[in-house]
Coordinates of C-alpha atoms and ligand atoms in Angstrom, one line a residue:
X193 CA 0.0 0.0 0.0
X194 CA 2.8 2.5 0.6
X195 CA 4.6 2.4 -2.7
X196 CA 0.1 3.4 -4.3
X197 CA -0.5 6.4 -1.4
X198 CA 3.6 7.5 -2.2
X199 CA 2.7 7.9 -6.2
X200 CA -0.7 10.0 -4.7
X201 CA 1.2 11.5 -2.0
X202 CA 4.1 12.6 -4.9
X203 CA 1.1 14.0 -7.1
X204 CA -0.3 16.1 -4.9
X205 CA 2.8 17.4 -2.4
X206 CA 2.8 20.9 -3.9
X207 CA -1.0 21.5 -3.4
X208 CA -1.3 20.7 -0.2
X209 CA 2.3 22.8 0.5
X210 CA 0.2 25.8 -1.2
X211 CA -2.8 24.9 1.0
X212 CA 0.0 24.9 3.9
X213 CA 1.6 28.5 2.9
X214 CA -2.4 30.0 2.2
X215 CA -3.1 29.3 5.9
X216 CA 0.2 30.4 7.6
X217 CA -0.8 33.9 5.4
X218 CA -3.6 34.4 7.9
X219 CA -2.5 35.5 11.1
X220 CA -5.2 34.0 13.3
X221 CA -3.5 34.7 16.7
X222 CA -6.4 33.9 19.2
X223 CA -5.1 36.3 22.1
X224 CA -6.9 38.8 23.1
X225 CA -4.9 42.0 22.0
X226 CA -5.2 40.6 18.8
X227 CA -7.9 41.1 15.7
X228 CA -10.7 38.2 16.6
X229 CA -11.7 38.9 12.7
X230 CA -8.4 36.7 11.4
X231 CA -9.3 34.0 13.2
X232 CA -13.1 34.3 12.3
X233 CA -11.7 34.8 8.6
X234 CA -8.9 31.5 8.7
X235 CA -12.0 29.1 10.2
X236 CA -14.3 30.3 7.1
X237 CA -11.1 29.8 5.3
X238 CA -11.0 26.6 6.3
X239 CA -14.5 25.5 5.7
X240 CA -14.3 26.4 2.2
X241 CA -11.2 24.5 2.1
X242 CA -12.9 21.6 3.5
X243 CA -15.9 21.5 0.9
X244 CA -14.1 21.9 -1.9
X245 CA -11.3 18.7 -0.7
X246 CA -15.1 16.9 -0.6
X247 CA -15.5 16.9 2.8
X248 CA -19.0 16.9 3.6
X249 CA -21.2 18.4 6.5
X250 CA -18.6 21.2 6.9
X251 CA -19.8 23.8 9.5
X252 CA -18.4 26.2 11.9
X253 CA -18.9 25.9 15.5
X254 CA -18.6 28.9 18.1
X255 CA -18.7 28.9 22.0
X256 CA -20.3 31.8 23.2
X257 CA -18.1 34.3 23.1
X258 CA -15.5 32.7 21.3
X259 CA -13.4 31.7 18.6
X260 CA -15.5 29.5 16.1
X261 CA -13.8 25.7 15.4
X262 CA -14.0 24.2 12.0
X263 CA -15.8 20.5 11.4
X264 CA -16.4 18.4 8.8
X265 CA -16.3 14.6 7.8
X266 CA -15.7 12.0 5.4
X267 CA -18.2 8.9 5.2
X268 CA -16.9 5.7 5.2
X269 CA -17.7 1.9 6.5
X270 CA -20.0 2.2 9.4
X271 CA -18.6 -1.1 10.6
X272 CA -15.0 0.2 11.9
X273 CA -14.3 3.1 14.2
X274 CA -15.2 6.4 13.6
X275 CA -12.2 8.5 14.5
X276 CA -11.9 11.9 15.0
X277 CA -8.4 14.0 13.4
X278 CA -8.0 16.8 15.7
X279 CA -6.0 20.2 15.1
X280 CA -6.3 23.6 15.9
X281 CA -5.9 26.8 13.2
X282 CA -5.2 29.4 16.0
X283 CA -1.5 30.5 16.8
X284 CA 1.0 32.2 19.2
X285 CA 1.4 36.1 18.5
X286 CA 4.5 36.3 16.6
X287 CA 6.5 37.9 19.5
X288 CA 9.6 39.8 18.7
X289 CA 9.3 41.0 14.6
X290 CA 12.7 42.1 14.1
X291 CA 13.9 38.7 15.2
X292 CA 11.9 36.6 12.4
X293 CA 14.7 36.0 9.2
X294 CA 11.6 36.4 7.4
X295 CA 8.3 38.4 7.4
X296 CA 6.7 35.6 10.4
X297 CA 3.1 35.5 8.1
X298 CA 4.9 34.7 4.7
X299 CA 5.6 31.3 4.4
X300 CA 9.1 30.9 2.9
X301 CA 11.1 27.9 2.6
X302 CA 15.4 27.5 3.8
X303 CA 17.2 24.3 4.2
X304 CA 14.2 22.2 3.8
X305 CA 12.4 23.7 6.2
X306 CA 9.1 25.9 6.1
X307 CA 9.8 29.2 8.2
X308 CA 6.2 31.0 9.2
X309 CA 4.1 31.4 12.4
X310 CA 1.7 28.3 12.3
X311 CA 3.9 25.9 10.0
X312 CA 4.5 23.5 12.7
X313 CA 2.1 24.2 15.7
X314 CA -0.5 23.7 14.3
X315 CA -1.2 24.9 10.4
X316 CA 0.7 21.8 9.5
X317 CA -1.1 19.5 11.6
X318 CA -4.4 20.6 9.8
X319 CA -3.0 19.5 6.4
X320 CA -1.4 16.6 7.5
X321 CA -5.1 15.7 8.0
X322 CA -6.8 16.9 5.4
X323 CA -4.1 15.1 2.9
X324 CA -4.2 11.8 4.6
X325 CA -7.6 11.7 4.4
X326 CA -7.8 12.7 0.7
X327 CA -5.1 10.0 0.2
X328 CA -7.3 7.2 1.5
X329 CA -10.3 8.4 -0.2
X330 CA -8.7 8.5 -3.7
X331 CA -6.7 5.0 -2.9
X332 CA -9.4 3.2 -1.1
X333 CA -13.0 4.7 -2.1
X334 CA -15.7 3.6 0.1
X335 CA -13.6 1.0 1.8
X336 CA -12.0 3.8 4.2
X337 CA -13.1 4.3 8.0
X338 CA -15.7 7.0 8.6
X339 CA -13.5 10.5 9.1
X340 CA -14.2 13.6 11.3
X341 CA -12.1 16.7 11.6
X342 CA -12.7 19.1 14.0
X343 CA -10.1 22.4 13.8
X344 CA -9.8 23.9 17.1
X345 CA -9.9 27.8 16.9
X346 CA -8.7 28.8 20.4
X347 CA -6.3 26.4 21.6
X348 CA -3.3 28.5 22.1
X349 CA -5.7 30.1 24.9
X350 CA -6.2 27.0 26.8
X351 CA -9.0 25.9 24.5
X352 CA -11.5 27.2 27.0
X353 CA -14.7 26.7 24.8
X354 CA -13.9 23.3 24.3
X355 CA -15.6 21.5 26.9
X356 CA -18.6 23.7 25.3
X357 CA -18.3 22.7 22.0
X358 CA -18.1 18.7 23.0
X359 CA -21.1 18.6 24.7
X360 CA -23.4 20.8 22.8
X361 CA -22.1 18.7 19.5
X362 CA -22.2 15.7 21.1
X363 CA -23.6 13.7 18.2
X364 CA -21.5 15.2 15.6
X365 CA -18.5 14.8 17.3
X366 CA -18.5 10.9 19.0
X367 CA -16.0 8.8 17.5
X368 CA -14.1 5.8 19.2
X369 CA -11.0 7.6 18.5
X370 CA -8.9 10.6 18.6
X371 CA -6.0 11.4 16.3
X372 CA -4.2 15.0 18.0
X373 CA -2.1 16.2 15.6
X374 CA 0.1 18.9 17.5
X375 CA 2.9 17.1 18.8
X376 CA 6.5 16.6 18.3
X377 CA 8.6 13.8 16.8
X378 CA 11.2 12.7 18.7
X379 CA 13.9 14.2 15.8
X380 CA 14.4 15.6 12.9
X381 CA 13.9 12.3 10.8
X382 CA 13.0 10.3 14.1
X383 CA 9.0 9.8 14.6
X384 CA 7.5 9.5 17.6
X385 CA 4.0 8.9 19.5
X386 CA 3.8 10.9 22.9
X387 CA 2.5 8.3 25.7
X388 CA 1.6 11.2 28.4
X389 CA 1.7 14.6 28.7
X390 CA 1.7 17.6 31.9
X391 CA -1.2 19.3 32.7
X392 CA -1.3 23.1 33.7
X393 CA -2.4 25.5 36.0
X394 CA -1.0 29.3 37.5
X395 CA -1.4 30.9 40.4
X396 CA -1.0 35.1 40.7
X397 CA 0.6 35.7 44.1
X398 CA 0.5 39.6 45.6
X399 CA 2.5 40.2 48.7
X400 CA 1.3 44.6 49.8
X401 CA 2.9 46.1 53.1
X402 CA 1.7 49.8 52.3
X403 CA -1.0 51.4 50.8
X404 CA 1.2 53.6 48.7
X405 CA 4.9 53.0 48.1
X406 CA 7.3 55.7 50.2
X407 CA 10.5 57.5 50.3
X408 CA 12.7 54.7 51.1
X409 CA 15.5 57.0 52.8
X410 CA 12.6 58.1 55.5
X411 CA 11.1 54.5 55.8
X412 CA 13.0 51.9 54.7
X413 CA 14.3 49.7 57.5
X414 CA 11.4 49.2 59.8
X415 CA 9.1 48.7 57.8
X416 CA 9.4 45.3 55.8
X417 CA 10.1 45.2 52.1
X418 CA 7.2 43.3 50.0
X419 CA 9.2 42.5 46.7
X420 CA 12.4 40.6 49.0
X421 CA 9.4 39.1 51.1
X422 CA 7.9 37.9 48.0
X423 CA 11.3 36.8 46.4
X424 CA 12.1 34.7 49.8
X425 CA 8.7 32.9 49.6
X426 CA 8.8 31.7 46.0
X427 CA 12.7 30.9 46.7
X428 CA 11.1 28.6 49.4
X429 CA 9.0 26.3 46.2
X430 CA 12.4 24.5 45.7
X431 CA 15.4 23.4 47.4
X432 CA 18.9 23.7 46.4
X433 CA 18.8 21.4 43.1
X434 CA 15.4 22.7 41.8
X435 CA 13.5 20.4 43.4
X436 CA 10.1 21.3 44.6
X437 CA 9.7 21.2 48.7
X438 CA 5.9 22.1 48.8
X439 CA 4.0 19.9 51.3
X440 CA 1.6 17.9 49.8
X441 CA 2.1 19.1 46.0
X442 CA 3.4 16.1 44.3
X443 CA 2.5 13.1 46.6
X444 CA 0.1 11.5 44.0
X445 CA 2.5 12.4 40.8
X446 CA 2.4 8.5 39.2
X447 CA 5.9 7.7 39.5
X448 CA 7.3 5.9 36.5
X449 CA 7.4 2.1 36.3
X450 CA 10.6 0.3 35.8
X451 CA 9.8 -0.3 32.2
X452 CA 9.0 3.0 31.3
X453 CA 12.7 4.4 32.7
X454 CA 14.3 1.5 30.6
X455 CA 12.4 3.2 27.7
X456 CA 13.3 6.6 28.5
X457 CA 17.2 5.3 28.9
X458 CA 16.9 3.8 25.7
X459 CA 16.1 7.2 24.2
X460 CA 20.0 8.2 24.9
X461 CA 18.8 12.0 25.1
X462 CA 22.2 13.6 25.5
X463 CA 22.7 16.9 28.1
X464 CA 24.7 18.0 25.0
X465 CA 22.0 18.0 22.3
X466 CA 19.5 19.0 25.3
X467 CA 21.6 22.0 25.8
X468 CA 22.1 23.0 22.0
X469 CA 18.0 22.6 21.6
X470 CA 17.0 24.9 24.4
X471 CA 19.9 27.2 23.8
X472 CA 21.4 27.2 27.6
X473 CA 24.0 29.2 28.2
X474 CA 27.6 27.7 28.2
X475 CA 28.4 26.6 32.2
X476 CA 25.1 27.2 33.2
X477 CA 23.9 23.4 34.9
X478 CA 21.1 21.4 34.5
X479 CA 19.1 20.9 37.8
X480 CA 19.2 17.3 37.0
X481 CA 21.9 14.8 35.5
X482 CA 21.6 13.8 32.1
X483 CA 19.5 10.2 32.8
X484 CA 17.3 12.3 34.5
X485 CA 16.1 14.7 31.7
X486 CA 13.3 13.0 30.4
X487 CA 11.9 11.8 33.2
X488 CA 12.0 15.3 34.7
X489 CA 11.1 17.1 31.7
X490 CA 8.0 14.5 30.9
X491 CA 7.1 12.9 34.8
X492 CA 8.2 15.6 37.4
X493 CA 5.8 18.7 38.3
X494 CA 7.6 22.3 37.6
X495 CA 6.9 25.4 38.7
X496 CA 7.7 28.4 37.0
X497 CA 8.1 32.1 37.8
X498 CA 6.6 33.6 34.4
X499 CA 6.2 37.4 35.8
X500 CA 7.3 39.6 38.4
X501 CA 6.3 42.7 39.1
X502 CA 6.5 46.1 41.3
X503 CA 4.1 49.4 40.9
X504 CA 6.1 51.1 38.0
X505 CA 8.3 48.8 36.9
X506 CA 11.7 49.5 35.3
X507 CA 10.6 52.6 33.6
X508 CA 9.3 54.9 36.5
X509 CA 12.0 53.7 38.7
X510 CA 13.0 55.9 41.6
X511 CA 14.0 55.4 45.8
X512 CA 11.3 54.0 47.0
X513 CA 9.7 51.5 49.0
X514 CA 7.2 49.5 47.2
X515 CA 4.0 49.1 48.9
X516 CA 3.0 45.5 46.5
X517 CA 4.4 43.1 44.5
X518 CA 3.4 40.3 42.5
X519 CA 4.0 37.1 40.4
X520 CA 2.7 34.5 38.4
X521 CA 3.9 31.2 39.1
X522 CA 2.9 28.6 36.7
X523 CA 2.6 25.0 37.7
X524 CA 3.5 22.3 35.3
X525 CA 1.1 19.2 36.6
X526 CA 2.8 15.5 36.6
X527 CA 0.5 13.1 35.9
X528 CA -1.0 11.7 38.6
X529 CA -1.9 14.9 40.2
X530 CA -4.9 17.3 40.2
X531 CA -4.3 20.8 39.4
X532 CA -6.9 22.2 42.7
X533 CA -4.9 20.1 45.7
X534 CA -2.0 21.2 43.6
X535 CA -2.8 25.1 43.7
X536 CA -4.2 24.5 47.4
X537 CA -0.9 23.2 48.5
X538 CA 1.2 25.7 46.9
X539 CA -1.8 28.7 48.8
X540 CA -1.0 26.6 51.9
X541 CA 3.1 26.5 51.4
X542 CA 2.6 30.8 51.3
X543 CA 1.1 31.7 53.7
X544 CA 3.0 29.9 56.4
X545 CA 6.0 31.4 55.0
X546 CA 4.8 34.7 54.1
X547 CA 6.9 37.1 56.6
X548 CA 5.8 40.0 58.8
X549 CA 1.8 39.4 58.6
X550 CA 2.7 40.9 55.1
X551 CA -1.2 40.6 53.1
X552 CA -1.1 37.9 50.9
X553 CA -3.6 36.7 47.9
X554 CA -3.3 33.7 46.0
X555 CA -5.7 33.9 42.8
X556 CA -5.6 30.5 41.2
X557 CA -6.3 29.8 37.1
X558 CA -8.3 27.1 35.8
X559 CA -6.2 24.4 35.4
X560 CA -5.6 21.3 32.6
X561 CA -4.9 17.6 33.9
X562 CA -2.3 15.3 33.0
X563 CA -2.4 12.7 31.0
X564 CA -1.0 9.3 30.6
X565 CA -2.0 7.3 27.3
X566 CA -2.6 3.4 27.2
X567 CA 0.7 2.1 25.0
X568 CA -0.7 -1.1 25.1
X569 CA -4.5 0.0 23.0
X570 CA -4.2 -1.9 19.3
X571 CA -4.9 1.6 17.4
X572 CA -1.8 3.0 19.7
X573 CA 0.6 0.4 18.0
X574 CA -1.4 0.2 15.1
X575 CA 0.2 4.2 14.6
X576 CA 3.4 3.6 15.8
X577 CA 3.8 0.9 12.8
X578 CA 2.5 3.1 10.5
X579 CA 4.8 6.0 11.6
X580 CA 7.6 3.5 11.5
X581 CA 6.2 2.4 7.3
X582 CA 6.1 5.7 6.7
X583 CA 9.2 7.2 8.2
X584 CA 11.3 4.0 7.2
X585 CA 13.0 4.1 10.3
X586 CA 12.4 3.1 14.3
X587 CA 9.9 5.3 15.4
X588 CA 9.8 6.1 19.7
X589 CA 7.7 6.6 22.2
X590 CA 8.1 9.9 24.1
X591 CA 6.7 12.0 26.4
X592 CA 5.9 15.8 26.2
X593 CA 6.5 18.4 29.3
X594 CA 3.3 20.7 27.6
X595 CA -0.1 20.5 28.3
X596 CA -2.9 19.9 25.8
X597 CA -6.6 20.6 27.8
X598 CA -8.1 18.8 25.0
X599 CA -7.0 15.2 25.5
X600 CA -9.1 15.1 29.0
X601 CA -11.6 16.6 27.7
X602 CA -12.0 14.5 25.2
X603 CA -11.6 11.6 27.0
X604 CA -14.8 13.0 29.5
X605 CA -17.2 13.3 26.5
X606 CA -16.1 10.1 24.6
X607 CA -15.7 7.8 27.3
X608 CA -12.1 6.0 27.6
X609 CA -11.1 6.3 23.8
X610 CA -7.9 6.1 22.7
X611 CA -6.5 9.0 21.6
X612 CA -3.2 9.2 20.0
X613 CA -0.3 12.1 19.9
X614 CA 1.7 12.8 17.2
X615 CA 2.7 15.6 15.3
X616 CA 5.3 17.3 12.6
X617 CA 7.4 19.4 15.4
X618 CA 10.7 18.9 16.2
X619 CA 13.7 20.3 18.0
X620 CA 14.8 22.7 15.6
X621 CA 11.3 24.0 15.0
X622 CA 10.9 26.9 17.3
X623 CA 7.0 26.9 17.9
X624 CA 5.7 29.8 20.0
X625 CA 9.1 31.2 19.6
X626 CA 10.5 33.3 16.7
X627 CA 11.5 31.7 13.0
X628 CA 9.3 28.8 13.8
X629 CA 9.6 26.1 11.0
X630 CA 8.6 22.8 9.8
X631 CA 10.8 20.5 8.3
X632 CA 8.9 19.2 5.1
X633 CA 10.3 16.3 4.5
X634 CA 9.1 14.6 7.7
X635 CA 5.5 16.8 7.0
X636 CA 5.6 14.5 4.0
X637 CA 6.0 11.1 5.9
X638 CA 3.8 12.0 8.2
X639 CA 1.3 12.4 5.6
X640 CA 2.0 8.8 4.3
X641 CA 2.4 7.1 8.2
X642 CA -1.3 8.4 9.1
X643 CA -3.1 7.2 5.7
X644 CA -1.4 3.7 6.3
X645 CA -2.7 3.6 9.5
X646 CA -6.0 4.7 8.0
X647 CA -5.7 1.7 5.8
X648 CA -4.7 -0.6 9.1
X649 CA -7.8 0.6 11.0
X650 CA -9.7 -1.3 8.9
X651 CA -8.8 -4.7 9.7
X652 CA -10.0 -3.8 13.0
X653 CA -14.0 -4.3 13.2
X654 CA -13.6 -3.4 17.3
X655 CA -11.6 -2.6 20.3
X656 CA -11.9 -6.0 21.9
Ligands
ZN259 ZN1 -0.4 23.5 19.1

């Protein structure tokens, strides 16, 4: 079947690239500071798109308030699982301009690679789709499973119209599988399917000592200083190695088994290509040794100091005493634990060390689980021998230290479905950053790997 859907696949490359660059051209950032009209005009886009590919049913779907999703489907046997391709057409602001090599909303292609905003995470994952299905269709005709695709339009928010969405279109949405495609491979070249992933949440902490902030020569001293206060409490999260001390925060993280380390050993992740991909400075260490990194990376909670903040800031500074200051710490979620006894913990860990009666508030965000993923399901090794057809090479099975709320949710409206993780990122590709990237090649064997598993899902008539 590969050498047939590679002859296809070879036929039509250079539409779908088009397809590809035409999306990356609209720059549907969902945040808020951002015009909601490009992301209202790329899920028309892609409903258009959609109908005239011969999807059928296409239709956009809004949460109140929010940005609208795309979904459409394919028809096929009604005696094999209906399975559900899942992307999202929303994307990270494009940050710093005058650090993109080129324009970040024209597509342009160096080295292989596909430089835009949106070419890996996630424009690519829509077309990686949309082709495979196409491929099946024209290869197999009716004798293809039953297809939906449902284009997410808010997922770089936190997808927080999703849980919406699955319930009000409960009908046109139930599958018995879930294909996300917004992950990464393990390499450049190197396929992989991700077998669990962190979940999310954030807390704001404000430490005030004053009501105004005052002449720090006539009342520094006495009276206590809020922004060293709130320095020595978030200090307290960790111990000397990084390593979170917070009573009660990571007592239920699912530690991983025996054969799981082996597989993460097996990965050989070296400190010295971990150190190139993330771009640490030279001398600076680790908090971990190198057999630790993916474990720590993929099974550990974090917690993260994203802001920090005084009244004025650098700009208005002057000799003062700041009456307030504040952070945002944000908590990556192992799996195994639950995002409120995680927040409550870390509220709990503050204020017994919050010094001097200083007022503390702790103002928690809603948070995303974890996720672990069944490695054992048929349909999850059913895609990892397809990615391993496709790619002509071993493919692995990773983990991924990001969140994606939709896999829970999914999981809540669909029952226990198997939903499986891939995706066309890589190291080199620099999602949410600047010069983000695809590298096309792979984009191609993905392309193949998910319309041979299409093929595969057919010999199975259930999940028993
Ligand atoms: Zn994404």
């Amino acid at each position: 079947m590969k050498e047939a859907f590679e002859l296809l696949l070879q036929a039509n490359f250079q539409k779908y690239l088009e397809i590809l660059n035409d999306l990356i051209r609209i720059p549907s950032v969902s945040f808020e500071n951002f015009d909601r009209k490009n992301v209202e005009h790329s899920a028309l886009f892609l409903k258009n798109l959609l109908e005239k590919e011969g999807f059928e049913n296409a239709q956009l779907l809004t949460p109140p308030g929010g940005h609208s999703s795309v979904f459409a489907e394919i028809p096929g046997k009604t005696d094999v699982p209906v399975i559900l391709l899942y992307a999202h057409h929303d994307v990270q602001p494009p940050l710093r301009k005058e650090l993109w090599k080129s324009p970040p909303f024209e597509p342009e292609i160096r080295n292989g690679r596909l430089y835009g905003r949106g070419s890996a995470d996630d424009k690519a994952g829509i077309v990686l789709h949309l082709a495979a299905a196409r491929l099946v269709k024209e290869a197999l005709g009716e004798r293809t499973p039953h297809l939906k695709i449902l284009i997410e339009g808010e997922e770089e928010i936190g997808s927080p119209g999703l849980e919406f969405l699955l319930k009000e279109h409960a009908v046109l949405l139930k599958n018995d599988a879930v294909i996300v495609a917004d992950l990464s491979n393990f390499a450049k070249g190197v396929p992989a399917l991700t077998a669990s992933l962190r979940g999310m949440t954030a807390a704001e902490v404000k430490v005030s000592a004053l009501e105004a902030p005052l002449h720090s020569g006539s009342w520094s001293g006495p009276i206590p200083d809020p922004v060293q206060a709130l320095c020595r409490m978030i200090a307290s999260l960790t111990d000397d190695e990084g390593k979170i001390i917070v009573k009660n925060f990571s007592d239920t993280v699912a530690v991983p088994t025996n054969e799981e380390k082996e597989k993460y050993a097996a990965l050989r992740i070296k400190e010295k290509t971990f150190r190139k991909d993330s771009g640490l400075l030279d001398g600076v260490a680790f908090t971990v040794p190198e057999n630790l990194l993916p474990e720590t990376l993929w099974r550990a909670p974090s917690v993260t100091v994203t802001a920090m903040e005084t009244p004025g800031g650098f700009e208005n500074v002057g000799n003062v005493l700041q009456n307030t200051a504040r952070a945002r710490i944000s908590i990556r979620l192992a799996p195994g634990m639950d995002s409120k006894t995680a927040v409550n913990a870390l509220t709990e860990h503050l204020k017994s060390v919050c010094p001097f009666h200083l007022h503390l508030s702790v103002t928690a965000e809603t948070g995303a689980e974890a996720v672990i993923i069944d490695t054992s399901h048929p349909y999850f090794r059913k895609m990892f021998q397809a990615l391993e057809t496709g790619y002509g090479t071993e493919a692995k099975i990773i983990g991924c230290g990001a969140t994606i709320p939709g896999v829970i949710l999914f999981q809540k409206a669909f029952g226990e479905i198997p939903v499986l993780l891939l995706g066309v990122e890589d190291p080199e590709c620099n999602a949410h950053g600047e010069n983000e990237s695809l590298y096309l090649e792979d984009f191609k064997k993905s392309i193949l790997s998910e319309a041979l598993f299409f093929h595969s899902v057919m010999e199975i008539n259930s999940f028993s």
